[in-house]
Coordinates of C-alpha atoms and ligand atoms in Angstrom, one line a residue:
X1 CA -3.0 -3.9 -6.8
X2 CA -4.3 -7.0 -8.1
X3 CA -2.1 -10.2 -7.7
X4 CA 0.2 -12.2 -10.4
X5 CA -0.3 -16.0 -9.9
X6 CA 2.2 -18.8 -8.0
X7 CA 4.4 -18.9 -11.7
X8 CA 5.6 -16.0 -11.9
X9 CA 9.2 -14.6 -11.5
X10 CA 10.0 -12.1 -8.9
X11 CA 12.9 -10.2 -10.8
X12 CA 15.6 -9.5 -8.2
X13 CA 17.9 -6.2 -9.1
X14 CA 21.4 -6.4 -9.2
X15 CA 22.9 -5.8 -5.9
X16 CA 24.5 -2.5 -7.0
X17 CA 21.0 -1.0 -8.0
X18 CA 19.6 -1.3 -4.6
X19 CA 20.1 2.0 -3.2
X20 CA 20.4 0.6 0.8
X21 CA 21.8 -2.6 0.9
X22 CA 20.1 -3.8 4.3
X23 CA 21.3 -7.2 5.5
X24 CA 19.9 -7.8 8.7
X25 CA 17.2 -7.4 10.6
X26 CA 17.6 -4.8 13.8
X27 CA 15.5 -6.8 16.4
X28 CA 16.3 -4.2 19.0
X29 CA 14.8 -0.8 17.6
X30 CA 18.3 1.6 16.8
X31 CA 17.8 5.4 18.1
X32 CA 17.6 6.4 14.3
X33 CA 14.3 4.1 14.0
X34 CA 13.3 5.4 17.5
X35 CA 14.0 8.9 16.7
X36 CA 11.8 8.4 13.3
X37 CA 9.1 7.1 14.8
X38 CA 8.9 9.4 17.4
X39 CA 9.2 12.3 15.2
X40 CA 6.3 11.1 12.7
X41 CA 4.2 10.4 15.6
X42 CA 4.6 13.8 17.2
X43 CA 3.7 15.2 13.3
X44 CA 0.8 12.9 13.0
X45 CA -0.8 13.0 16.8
X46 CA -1.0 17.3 16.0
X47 CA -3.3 16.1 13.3
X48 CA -4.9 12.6 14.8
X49 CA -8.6 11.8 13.8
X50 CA -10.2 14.4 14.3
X51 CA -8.2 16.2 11.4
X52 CA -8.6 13.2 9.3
X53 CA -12.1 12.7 9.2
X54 CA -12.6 16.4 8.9
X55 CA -11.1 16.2 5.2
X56 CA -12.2 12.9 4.6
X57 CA -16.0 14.0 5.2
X58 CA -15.1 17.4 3.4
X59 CA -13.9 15.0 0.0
X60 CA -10.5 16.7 0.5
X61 CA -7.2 15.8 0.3
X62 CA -5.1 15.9 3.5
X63 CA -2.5 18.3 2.2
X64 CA -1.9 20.1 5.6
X65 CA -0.7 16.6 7.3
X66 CA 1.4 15.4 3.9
X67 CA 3.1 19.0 3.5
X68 CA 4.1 18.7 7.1
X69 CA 5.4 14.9 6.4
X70 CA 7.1 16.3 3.4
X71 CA 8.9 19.3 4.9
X72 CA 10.8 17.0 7.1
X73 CA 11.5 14.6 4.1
X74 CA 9.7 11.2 5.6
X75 CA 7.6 10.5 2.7
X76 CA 10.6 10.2 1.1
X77 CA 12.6 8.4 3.3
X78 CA 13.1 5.3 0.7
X79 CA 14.2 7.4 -2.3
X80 CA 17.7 7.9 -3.2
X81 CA 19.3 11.0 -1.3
X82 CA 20.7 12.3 -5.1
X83 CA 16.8 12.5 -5.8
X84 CA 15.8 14.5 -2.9
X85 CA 14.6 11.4 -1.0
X86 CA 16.3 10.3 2.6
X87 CA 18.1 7.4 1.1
X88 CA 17.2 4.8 3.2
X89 CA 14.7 1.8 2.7
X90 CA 11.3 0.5 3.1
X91 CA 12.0 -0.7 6.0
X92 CA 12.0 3.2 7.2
X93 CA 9.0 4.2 5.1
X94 CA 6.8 1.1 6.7
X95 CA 7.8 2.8 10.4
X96 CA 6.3 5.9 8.9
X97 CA 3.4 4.4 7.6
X98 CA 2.6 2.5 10.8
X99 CA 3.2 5.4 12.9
X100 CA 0.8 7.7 10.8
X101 CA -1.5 4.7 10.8
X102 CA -1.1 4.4 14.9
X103 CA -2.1 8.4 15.2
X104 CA -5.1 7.6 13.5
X105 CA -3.9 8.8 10.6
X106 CA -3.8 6.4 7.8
X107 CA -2.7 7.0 4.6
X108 CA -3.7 5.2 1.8
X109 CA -1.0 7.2 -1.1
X110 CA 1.8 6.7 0.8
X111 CA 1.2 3.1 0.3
X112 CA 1.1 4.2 -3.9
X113 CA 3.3 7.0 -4.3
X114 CA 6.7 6.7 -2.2
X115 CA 6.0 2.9 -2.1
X116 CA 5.2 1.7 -5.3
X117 CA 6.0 4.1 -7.7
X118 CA 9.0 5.4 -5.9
X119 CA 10.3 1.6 -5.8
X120 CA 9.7 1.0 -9.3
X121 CA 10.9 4.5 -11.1
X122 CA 14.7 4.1 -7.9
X123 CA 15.0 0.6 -9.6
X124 CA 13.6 0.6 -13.4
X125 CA 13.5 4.3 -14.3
X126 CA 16.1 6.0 -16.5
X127 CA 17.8 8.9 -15.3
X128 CA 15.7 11.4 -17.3
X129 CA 12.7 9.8 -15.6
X130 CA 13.8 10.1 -12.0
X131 CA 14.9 13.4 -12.6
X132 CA 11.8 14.6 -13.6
X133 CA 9.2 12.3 -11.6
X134 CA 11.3 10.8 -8.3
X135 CA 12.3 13.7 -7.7
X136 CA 8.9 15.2 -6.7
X137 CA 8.2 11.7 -5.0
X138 CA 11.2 12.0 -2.9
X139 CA 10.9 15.3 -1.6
X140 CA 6.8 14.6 -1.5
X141 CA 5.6 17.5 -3.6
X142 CA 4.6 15.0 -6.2
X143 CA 1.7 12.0 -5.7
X144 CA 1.3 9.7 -8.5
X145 CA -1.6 6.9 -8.2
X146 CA -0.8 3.1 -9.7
X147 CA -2.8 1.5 -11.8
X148 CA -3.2 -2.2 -12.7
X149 CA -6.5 -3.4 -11.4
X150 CA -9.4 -4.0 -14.2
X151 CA -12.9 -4.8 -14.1
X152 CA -12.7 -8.1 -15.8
X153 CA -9.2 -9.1 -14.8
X154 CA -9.5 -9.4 -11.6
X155 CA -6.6 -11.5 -9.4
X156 CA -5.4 -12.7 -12.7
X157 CA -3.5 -9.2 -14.0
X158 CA -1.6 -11.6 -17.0
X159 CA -5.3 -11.0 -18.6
X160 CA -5.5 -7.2 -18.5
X161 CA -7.2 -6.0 -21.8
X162 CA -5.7 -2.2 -21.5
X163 CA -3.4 -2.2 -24.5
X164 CA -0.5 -0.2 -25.4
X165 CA 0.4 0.5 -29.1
X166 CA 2.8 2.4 -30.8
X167 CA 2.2 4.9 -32.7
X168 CA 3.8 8.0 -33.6
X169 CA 6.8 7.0 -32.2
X170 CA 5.0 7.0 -28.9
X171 CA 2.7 4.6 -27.3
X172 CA -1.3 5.0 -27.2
X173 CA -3.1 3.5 -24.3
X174 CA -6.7 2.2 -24.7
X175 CA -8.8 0.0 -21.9
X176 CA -10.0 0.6 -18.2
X177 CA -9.1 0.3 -14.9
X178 CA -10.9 0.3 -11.7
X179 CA -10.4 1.0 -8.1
X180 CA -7.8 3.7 -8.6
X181 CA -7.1 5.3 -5.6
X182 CA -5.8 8.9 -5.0
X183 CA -5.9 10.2 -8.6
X184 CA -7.7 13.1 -8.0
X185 CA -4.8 14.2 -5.7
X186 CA -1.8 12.6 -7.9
X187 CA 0.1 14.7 -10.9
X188 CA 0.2 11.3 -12.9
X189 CA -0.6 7.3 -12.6
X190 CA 2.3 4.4 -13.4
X191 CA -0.1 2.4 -15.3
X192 CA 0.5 -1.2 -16.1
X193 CA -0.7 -1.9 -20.1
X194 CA -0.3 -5.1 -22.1
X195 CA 2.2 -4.5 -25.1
X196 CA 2.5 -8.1 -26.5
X197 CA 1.1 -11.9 -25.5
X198 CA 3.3 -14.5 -25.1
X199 CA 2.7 -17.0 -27.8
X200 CA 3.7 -19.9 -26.1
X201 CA 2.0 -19.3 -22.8
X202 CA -0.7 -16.6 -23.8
X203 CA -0.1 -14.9 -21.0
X204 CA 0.2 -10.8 -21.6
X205 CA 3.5 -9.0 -22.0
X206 CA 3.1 -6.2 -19.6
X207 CA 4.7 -2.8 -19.8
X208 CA 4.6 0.4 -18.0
X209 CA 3.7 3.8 -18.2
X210 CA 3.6 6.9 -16.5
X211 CA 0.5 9.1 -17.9
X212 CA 0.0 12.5 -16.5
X213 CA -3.2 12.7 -14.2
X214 CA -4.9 15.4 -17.0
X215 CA -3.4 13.5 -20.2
X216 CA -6.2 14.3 -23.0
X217 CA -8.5 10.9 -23.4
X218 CA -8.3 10.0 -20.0
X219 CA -11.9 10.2 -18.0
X220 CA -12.4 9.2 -14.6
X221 CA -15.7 8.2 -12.7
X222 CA -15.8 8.3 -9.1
X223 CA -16.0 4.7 -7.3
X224 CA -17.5 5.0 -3.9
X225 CA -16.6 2.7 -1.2
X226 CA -17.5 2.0 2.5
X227 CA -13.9 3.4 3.3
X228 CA -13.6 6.5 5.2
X229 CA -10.4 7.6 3.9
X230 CA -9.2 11.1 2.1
X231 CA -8.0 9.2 -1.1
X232 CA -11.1 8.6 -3.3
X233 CA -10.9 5.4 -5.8
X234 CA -11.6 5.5 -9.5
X235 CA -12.9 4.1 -12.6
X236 CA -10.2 5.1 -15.7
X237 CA -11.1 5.4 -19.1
X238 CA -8.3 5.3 -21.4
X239 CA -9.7 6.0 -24.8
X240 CA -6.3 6.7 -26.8
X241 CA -4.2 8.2 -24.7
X242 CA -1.3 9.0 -26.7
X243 CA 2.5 9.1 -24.3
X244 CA 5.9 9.6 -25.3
X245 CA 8.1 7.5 -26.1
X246 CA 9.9 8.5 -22.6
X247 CA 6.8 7.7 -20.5
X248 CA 7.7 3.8 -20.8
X249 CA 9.2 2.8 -17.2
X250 CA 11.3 -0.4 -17.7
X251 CA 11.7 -2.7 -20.4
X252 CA 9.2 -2.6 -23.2
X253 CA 7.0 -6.1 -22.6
X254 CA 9.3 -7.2 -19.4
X255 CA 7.0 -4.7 -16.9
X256 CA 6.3 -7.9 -14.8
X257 CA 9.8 -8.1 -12.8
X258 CA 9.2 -4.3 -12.5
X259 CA 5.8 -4.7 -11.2
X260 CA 6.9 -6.9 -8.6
X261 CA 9.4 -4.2 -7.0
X262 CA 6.1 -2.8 -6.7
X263 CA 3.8 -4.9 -5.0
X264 CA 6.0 -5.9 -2.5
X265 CA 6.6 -2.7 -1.2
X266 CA 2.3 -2.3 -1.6
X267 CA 1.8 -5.6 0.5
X268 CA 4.3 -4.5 3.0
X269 CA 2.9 -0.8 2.9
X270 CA -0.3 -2.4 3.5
X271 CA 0.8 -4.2 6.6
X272 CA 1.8 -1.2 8.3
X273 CA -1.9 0.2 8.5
X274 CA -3.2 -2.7 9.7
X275 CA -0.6 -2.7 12.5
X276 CA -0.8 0.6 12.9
X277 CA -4.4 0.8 13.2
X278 CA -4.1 -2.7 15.6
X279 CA -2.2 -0.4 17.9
X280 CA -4.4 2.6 17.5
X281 CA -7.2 0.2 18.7
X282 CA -5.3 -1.9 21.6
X283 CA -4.3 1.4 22.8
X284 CA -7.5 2.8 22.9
X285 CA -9.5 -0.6 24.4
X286 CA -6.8 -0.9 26.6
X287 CA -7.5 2.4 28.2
X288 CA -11.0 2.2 27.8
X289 CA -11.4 -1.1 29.8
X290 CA -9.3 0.2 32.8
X291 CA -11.7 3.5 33.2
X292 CA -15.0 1.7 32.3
X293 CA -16.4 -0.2 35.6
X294 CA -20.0 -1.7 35.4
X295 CA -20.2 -4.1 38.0
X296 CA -18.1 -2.1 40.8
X297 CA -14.6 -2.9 38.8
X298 CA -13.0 -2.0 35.4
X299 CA -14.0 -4.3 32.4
X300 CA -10.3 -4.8 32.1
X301 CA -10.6 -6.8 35.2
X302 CA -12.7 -9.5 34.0
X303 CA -10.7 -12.0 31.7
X304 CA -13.6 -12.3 29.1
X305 CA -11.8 -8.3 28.1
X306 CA -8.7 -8.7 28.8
X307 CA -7.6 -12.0 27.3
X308 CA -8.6 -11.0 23.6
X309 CA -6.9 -8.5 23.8
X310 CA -3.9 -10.1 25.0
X311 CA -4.7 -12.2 22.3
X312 CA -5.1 -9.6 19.6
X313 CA -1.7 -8.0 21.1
X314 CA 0.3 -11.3 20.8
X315 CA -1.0 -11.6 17.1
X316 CA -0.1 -8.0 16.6
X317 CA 3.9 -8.3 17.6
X318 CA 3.9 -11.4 15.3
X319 CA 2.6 -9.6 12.3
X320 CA 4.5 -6.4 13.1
X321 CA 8.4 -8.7 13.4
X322 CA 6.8 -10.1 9.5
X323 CA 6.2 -7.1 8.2
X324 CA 9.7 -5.7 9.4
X325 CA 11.5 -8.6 7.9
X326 CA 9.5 -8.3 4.8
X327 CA 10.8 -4.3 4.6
X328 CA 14.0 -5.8 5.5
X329 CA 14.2 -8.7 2.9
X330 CA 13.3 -6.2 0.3
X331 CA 15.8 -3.8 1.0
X332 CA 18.5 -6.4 0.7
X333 CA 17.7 -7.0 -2.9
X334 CA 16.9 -10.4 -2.0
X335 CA 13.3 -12.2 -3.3
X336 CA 10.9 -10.6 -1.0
X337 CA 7.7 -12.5 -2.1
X338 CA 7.1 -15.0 0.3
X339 CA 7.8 -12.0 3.5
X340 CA 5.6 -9.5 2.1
X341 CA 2.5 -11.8 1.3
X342 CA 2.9 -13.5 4.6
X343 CA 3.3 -9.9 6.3
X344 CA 0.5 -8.8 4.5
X345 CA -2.0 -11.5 5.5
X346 CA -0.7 -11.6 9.5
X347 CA -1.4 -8.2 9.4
X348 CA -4.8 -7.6 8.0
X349 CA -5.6 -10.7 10.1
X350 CA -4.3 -8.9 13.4
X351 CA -5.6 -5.5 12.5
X352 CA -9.3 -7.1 11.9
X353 CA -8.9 -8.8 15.2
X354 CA -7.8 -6.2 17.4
X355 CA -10.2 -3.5 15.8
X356 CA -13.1 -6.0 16.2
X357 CA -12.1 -6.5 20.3
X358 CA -11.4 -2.7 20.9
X359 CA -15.0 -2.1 19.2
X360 CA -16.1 -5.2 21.5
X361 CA -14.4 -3.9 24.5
X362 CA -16.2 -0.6 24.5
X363 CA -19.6 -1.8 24.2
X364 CA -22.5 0.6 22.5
X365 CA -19.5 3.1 22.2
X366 CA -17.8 0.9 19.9
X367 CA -20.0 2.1 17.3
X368 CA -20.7 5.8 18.1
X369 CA -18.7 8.2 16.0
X370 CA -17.2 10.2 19.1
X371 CA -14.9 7.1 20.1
X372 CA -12.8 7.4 17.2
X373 CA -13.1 3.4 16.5
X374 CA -15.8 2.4 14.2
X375 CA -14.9 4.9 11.1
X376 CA -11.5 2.9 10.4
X377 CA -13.3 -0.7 10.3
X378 CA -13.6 -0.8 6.4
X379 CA -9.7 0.7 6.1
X380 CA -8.6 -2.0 7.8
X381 CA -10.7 -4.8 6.2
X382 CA -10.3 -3.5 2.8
X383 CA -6.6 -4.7 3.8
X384 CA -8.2 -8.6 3.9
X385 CA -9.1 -8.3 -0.1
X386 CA -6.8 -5.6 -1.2
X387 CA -4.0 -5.2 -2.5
X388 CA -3.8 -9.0 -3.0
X389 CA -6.2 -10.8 -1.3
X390 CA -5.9 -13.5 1.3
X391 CA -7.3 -16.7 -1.0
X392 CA -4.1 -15.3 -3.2
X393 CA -2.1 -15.3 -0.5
X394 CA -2.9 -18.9 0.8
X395 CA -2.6 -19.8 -3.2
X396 CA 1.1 -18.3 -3.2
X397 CA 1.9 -20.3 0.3
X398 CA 0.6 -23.5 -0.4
X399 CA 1.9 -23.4 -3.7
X400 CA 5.4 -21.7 -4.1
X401 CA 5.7 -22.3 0.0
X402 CA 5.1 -25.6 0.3
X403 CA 5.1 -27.4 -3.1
X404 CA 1.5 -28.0 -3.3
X405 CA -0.5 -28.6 -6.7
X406 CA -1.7 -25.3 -8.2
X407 CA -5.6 -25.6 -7.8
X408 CA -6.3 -23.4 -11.0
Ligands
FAD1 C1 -10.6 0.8 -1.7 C2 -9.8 0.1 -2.8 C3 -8.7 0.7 -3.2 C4 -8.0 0.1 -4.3 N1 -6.9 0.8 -4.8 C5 -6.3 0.3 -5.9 C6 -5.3 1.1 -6.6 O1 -4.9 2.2 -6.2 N2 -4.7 0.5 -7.8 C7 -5.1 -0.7 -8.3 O2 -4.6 -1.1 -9.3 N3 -6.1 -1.4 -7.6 C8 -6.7 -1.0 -6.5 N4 -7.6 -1.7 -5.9 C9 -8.1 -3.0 -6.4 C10 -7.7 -4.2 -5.5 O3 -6.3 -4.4 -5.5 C11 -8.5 -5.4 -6.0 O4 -9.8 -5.2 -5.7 C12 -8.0 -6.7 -5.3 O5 -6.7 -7.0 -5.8 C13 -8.9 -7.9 -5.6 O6 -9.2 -8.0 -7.0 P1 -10.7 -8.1 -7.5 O7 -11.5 -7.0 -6.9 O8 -10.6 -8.0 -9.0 O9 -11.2 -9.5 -7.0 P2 -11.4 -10.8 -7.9 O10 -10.1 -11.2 -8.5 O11 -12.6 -10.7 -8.8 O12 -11.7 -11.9 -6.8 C14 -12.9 -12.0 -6.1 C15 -12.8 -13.0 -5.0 O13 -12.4 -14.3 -5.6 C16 -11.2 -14.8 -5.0 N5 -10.4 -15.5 -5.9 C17 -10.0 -15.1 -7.2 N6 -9.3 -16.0 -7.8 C18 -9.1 -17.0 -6.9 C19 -8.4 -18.2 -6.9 N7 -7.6 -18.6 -7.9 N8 -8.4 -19.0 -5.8 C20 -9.2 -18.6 -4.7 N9 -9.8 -17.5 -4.6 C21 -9.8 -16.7 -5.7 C22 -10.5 -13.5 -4.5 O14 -9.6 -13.8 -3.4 C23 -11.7 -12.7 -4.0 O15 -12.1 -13.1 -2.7 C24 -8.4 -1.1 -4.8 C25 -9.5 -1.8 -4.3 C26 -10.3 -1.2 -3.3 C27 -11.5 -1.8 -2.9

């Protein structure tokens, strides 16, 4: 979830190994979209906040609402139909995630699992690998976490210190990560370890592995964050964990183009809970401010309401079209970098804004628990830092976008 800097190489699959070749983007929603939407929204509203919160507060998994996404297949609507997935795109999965996001019902490992992991194994894993670990992403009954972020890395993942080296005609993992989210709910992690260092640039020569959740050598220490969300976030200790030889996803040392068909799909993943939650929040102001009257009229009458959240509405659509053409973009095969960061910044952006005027719009009940508002403020402004943050984003822009200097 950390970010690679402006230099680096987005590697762009074959056209044959994209699974959906989509090469437009539908502005008028198709009655398959519709149909989806509607259909995850009806799955996700029987659940809605209250259910959400309820695990949350209990520390537990929500495996009631993902068994019920699973059974109809739309956590795995991006995987390939021949492993169990529905054999679309990520353009599909980001209408799922929004939806689920819009019932109030945001879900962090849907961003990791079916998004990151799922994109990287469809494109980069062998066929022994998807057997045995898409599969179960595809059809849902597997969650796997991702993880790249470290302690002292920080933005700049070329310096990870968590080495890989062989040994035993395996691999044996050593370092730590941080911020891991969802592994106490995930069979395994796809974890990104340095293999080699470029000698000319210095920079790392990045791999990747998948290490089962319960591999011997691997602790975890609980993270806790202001987030109110079921997936908890780790600290991992690698202290020689020792993989197979098969657990390597990609090319040995060229993990960084298969990284990438990661975070994109993260960054656009990310999006949709912003927007999602945007609409959660404009739906629920909106209403709010035609039923509240103080001064003999509803709030919504006054224009000192109702223009922000015109306001935060307008900003909403625009983030919503980006991320949609980021999904899109990505699903063609074609370099999705620029979309996706630019997706992912509108929409924190208009998520932050249009949580922050529904929490204006109703007043003391902004903050009290009952109104359903407050408890997603931290989701959705976690979404401003993570998984790339927006200085990174402005770095990529002005840099790769518009030919500036690189500032460090
Ligand atoms: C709740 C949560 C869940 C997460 N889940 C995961 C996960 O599942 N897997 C995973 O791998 N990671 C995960 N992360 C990590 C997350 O992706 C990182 O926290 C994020 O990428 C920022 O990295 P950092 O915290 O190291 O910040 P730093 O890199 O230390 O940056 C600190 C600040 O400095 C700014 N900055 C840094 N460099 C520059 C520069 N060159 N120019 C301008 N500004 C700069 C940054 O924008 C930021 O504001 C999660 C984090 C959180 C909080």
């Amino acid at each position: 979830m950390s970010s690679f800097t402006q230099q680096d190489q987005q590697a762009v699959p074959p056209r044959s190994q994209v699974e959906e070749i989509r090469t437009s983007l539908p502005i008028v929603m198709s009655d398959e979209e519709r149909m989806l939407r509607e259909a995850v929204a009806s799955i996700a509203s029987g659940f809605g906040p209250e259910y959400f919160f309820r695990v949350t507060e209990a520390g537990e998994p929500p495996t009631e609402l993902w068994n019920a996404l699973a059974e109809k297949g739309y956590l795995g609507v991006n995987i390939p139909e021949e492993y169990d997935g529905g054999g679309l795109g990520l353009y599909e999965l980001a209408a799922v995630g929004e939806e689920l996001a819009a019932a109030g019902c945001p879900l962090l490992l849907i961003i990791v699992s079916p998004a990151i992991v799922g994109s990287i194994l469809a494109r980069h894993g062998t066929a022994d690998q998807k057997d045995r670990w898409l599969r179960g992403i595809g059809s849902g009954e597997k969650k796997f976490a991702f993880a790249i972020t470290e302690p002292d890395a920080g933005s700049n993942s070329h310096e990870i210190s968590t080495v890989a080296r062989e040994a035993n005609g395996g691999y044996v993992l050593r370092g730590t990560k941080t911020f891991i989210s969802g592994v106490e709910d995930a069979e395994g992690i796809l974890v990104v370890a340095r293999t080699g260092r470029d000698e000319a640039t210095g920079k790392g020569r990045l791999s990747l592995f998948i290490v089962d959740a319960d591999a011997p050598g691997l602790e975890r220490q609980h993270v806790p964050t202001a987030v109110e969300a079921p997936e908890k976030q780790w600290m991992l200790f690698f202290d020689d964990v020792e993989v197979e030889e098969d657990r390597l996803v990609g090319q040995r040392d060229r993990g960084l183009g298969a990284v990438f068909d990661g975070l994109n799909p993260e960054r656009i993943m990310g999006a949709t809970i912003c927007t999602g939650i945007a609409r959660y929040a404009l739906r629920k102001a909106s209403r709010y401010a035609k039923e509240r009257a103080v001064w003999g009229v509803p709030i919504g009458t006054h224009q000192g309401i109702a223009h922000p959240l015109a306001e935060a509405k307008i900003e909403l659509e625009c983030a919503r079209l980006m991320t949609q053409k980021a999904a899109a973009v990505y699903d063609s095969g074609a370099p999705a970098g620029e979309p996706s960061n630019v997706a992912k910044f509108a929409a924190a952006e208009a998520g932050i804004r249009s949580l922050d005027q529904a929490i204006q719009t109703h007043g003391g009940n902004g903050v009290a628990l009952e109104y359903g508002l407050a408890q997603y403020w931290w989701t959705v402004r976690l979404l401003r830092t993570a998984p790339v943050s927006r200085e990174m984003v402005l770095n990529y822009v002005a840099e790769r976008s518009l030919g500036l200097p690189r500032s460090y």
